[in-house]
């Protein structure tokens, strides 16, 4: 059974095709810079153990054009992996915000799509493009069952003391204003691999997902008990373009003193802040280069980024009453050894002692980068949200069958 997984970002589209139940993808791809000049498609196929990479640069106006281009590559007469997109039976869609409506993996119907529209405001960088991705994919993969997998689902186990805000109860009861939590698919996936690596599931974990969006979660015996993102994916850690936690007084000031409206505040905090606002770059690789070139703003931003993570480690170690493993994942968490080093520096009081030598070695697989005497294991676990989405789609489909 072919399962196609789509992870639609605001300006990118990632995808993987699985010939289920094999967890190794038949092909993977990324369409980057959608809507900008010179969008780039990187399409990789893995057939008979051979990797083939096709890259194309073109102007791709929107998600519709992006999926049409992917469709062409998938069914190309020479290098295609499918004869027809009709061969795809399930399409899994990553949906960041399930709001109050979706607590689990859900088959997409017209009613589901209507409810999804109500979540746009809550995740403005993500849910509108996921919705667009669904609409386009329904045309391209007309025979398939489309299934939504929600970032928020993993956080259904949060206790009320962690998911409620200290505002009048009616805002929760009537408006569902509460912590939802995000990147749940990734936190779930890497925590399960960490438990496998540790060899037991009765362990206390802190998972640190550092991609464009960044979040942490505290996990006790496989159940999330707290997480750093909140009502929307803006709270908590400093991210590529998002501020993370900020005193709401700043927002009152922007509105009252500078005359900002809601769209301007949202644009500032979601798209112009974080590492981009502090340094002019949102990509950690550019920031590292800037630090090497002596850029003081970049150095400070890097320190702020690591410091915020450190504070959450302290908070979650307290919430868990101990810690067995600290797990780093996603683009920055997996690849940026220096961030891991800065986060773990001077944490021996908490039992965290990094092996700076093994930490500096690049590897693809799950690995332990702590010193033998460290009470807490420090793990680097590559995430794979697409594989987890495929797994959940197959589970949802089999339950229905
Ligand atoms: N070798 C690397 N060193 C440092 N950072 C990296 C490296 N490779 C990728 N990244 C960072 O990973 C980020 C993207 O992470 P990713 O998990 O792919 O994010 P998303 O899924 O949110 O787009 C980039 O912004 C970049 O800063
Ligand atoms: C929820 C979120 O922030 O997702 P991403 O990291 O893909 O932007
Ligand atoms: Mg991501």
Short mmCIF file of N, CA, C and O and ligand atoms in Angstrom, two decimals, residues 7 12 14 94 126 183 209-214 240 242 282-288 302 329-337 362 383 385-386, ligand 1:
data_model
loop_
_atom_site.label_atom_id
_atom_site.label_comp_id
_atom_site.label_asym_id
_atom_site.label_seq_id
_atom_site.Cartn_x
_atom_site.Cartn_y
_atom_site.Cartn_z
N UNK A 7 4.00 17.42 4.40
CA UNK A 7 4.22 18.33 5.51
C UNK A 7 4.33 19.73 4.89
O UNK A 7 5.37 20.11 4.38
N UNK A 12 7.24 26.13 2.26
CA UNK A 12 7.88 24.89 1.80
C UNK A 12 6.89 23.74 1.85
O UNK A 12 5.84 23.83 2.50
N UNK A 14 7.29 19.50 2.27
CA UNK A 14 8.13 18.30 2.37
C UNK A 14 7.23 17.11 2.12
O UNK A 14 6.07 17.13 2.51
N UNK A 94 0.38 16.49 7.65
CA UNK A 94 0.73 17.03 8.95
C UNK A 94 -0.09 18.29 9.18
O UNK A 94 -0.04 19.23 8.38
N UNK A 126 1.05 28.02 9.81
CA UNK A 126 0.98 26.60 9.44
C UNK A 126 -0.35 26.11 8.90
O UNK A 126 -0.39 25.46 7.87
N UNK A 183 4.51 20.16 17.72
CA UNK A 183 5.59 19.22 17.35
C UNK A 183 5.37 17.87 18.04
O UNK A 183 6.33 17.12 18.26
N UNK A 209 13.09 19.83 20.70
CA UNK A 209 12.96 19.87 19.24
C UNK A 209 13.37 21.26 18.78
O UNK A 209 12.71 22.26 19.07
N UNK A 210 14.50 21.33 18.05
CA UNK A 210 15.01 22.62 17.58
C UNK A 210 15.07 22.62 16.07
O UNK A 210 16.05 22.16 15.46
N UNK A 211 14.01 23.09 15.43
CA UNK A 211 13.99 23.22 13.97
C UNK A 211 13.82 24.69 13.65
O UNK A 211 14.43 25.55 14.31
N UNK A 212 12.98 25.01 12.66
CA UNK A 212 12.60 26.40 12.49
C UNK A 212 11.75 26.83 13.67
O UNK A 212 11.95 27.87 14.28
N UNK A 213 10.74 25.99 13.98
CA UNK A 213 10.00 26.14 15.22
C UNK A 213 10.71 25.31 16.27
O UNK A 213 11.33 24.29 15.94
N UNK A 214 10.66 25.76 17.53
CA UNK A 214 11.37 25.04 18.59
C UNK A 214 10.44 24.82 19.77
O UNK A 214 9.68 25.72 20.14
N UNK A 240 13.45 30.35 14.86
CA UNK A 240 14.03 30.99 13.67
C UNK A 240 13.49 32.39 13.46
O UNK A 240 14.26 33.37 13.35
N UNK A 242 10.35 33.35 15.27
CA UNK A 242 9.36 33.63 16.33
C UNK A 242 10.03 33.97 17.65
O UNK A 242 11.06 33.37 17.99
N UNK A 282 17.71 33.76 9.90
CA UNK A 282 16.90 32.80 10.67
C UNK A 282 17.53 31.42 10.68
O UNK A 282 17.20 30.59 11.51
N UNK A 283 18.43 31.17 9.75
CA UNK A 283 19.04 29.85 9.64
C UNK A 283 20.28 29.77 10.54
O UNK A 283 21.17 30.61 10.44
N UNK A 284 20.31 28.75 11.40
CA UNK A 284 21.40 28.64 12.37
C UNK A 284 22.76 28.53 11.69
O UNK A 284 23.76 28.96 12.27
N UNK A 285 22.81 27.98 10.49
CA UNK A 285 24.11 27.87 9.80
C UNK A 285 24.65 29.26 9.46
O UNK A 285 25.85 29.51 9.59
N UNK A 286 23.75 30.18 9.08
CA UNK A 286 24.19 31.55 8.78
C UNK A 286 24.64 32.25 10.07
O UNK A 286 25.58 33.05 10.06
N UNK A 287 23.95 31.94 11.15
CA UNK A 287 24.28 32.58 12.42
C UNK A 287 25.65 32.10 12.91
O UNK A 287 26.47 32.90 13.37
N UNK A 288 25.90 30.81 12.75
CA UNK A 288 27.21 30.27 13.15
C UNK A 288 28.32 30.94 12.34
O UNK A 288 29.36 31.32 12.89
N UNK A 302 22.76 33.69 19.95
CA UNK A 302 23.08 32.28 20.18
C UNK A 302 23.06 31.96 21.68
O UNK A 302 22.52 30.95 22.12
N UNK A 329 16.74 16.97 19.15
CA UNK A 329 16.33 16.55 17.82
C UNK A 329 16.02 17.74 16.91
O UNK A 329 16.05 18.89 17.34
N UNK A 330 15.72 17.43 15.64
CA UNK A 330 15.39 18.37 14.56
C UNK A 330 16.64 19.11 14.05
O UNK A 330 17.72 18.95 14.61
N UNK A 331 16.46 19.89 12.97
CA UNK A 331 17.59 20.48 12.24
C UNK A 331 18.72 21.00 13.10
O UNK A 331 19.89 20.62 12.91
N UNK A 332 18.41 21.86 14.06
CA UNK A 332 19.46 22.44 14.91
C UNK A 332 19.88 21.43 15.99
O UNK A 332 21.08 21.20 16.21
N UNK A 333 18.91 20.80 16.61
CA UNK A 333 19.20 19.87 17.71
C UNK A 333 20.07 18.70 17.27
O UNK A 333 20.92 18.23 18.02
N UNK A 334 19.88 18.24 16.03
CA UNK A 334 20.65 17.10 15.53
C UNK A 334 22.02 17.50 15.01
O UNK A 334 22.96 16.71 15.08
N UNK A 335 22.10 18.72 14.46
CA UNK A 335 23.32 19.09 13.71
C UNK A 335 24.23 20.10 14.38
O UNK A 335 25.39 20.20 14.02
N UNK A 336 23.71 20.86 15.32
CA UNK A 336 24.50 21.95 15.87
C UNK A 336 25.12 21.54 17.21
O UNK A 336 24.51 21.69 18.27
N UNK A 337 26.35 21.02 17.14
CA UNK A 337 27.01 20.51 18.34
C UNK A 337 27.24 21.61 19.36
O UNK A 337 27.18 21.39 20.57
N UNK A 362 29.71 13.95 13.96
CA UNK A 362 28.46 13.92 13.20
C UNK A 362 28.06 12.48 12.91
O UNK A 362 28.87 11.69 12.45
N UNK A 383 14.84 13.03 14.18
CA UNK A 383 13.39 12.91 14.11
C UNK A 383 12.97 12.48 12.71
O UNK A 383 13.75 12.59 11.75
N UNK A 385 9.23 13.00 11.28
CA UNK A 385 7.78 13.23 11.44
C UNK A 385 6.99 12.51 10.36
O UNK A 385 5.91 11.99 10.61
N UNK A 386 7.56 12.43 9.15
CA UNK A 386 6.84 11.82 8.03
C UNK A 386 6.61 10.33 8.27
O UNK A 386 5.53 9.81 8.00
N1 LIG B 1 24.33 21.52 9.89
C1 LIG B 1 23.54 22.35 10.55
N2 LIG B 1 24.01 23.13 11.56
C2 LIG B 1 23.22 23.97 12.23
N3 LIG B 1 21.92 24.11 11.99
C3 LIG B 1 21.40 23.38 11.01
C4 LIG B 1 22.15 22.46 10.23
N4 LIG B 1 21.33 21.88 9.35
C5 LIG B 1 20.11 22.42 9.55
N5 LIG B 1 20.14 23.32 10.53
C6 LIG B 1 19.06 24.15 11.05
O1 LIG B 1 17.85 23.44 11.03
C7 LIG B 1 16.79 24.34 10.75
C8 LIG B 1 15.66 23.61 10.09
O2 LIG B 1 15.33 22.50 10.86
P1 LIG B 1 14.12 21.55 10.45
O3 LIG B 1 13.96 20.56 11.55
O4 LIG B 1 14.33 21.05 9.08
O5 LIG B 1 12.97 22.62 10.53
P2 LIG B 1 11.51 22.68 9.97
O6 LIG B 1 11.01 21.25 9.86
O7 LIG B 1 10.81 23.45 11.02
O8 LIG B 1 11.59 23.38 8.67
C9 LIG B 1 17.40 25.39 9.85
O9 LIG B 1 16.84 26.62 10.12
C10 LIG B 1 18.85 25.38 10.22
O10 LIG B 1 19.07 26.47 11.06
#
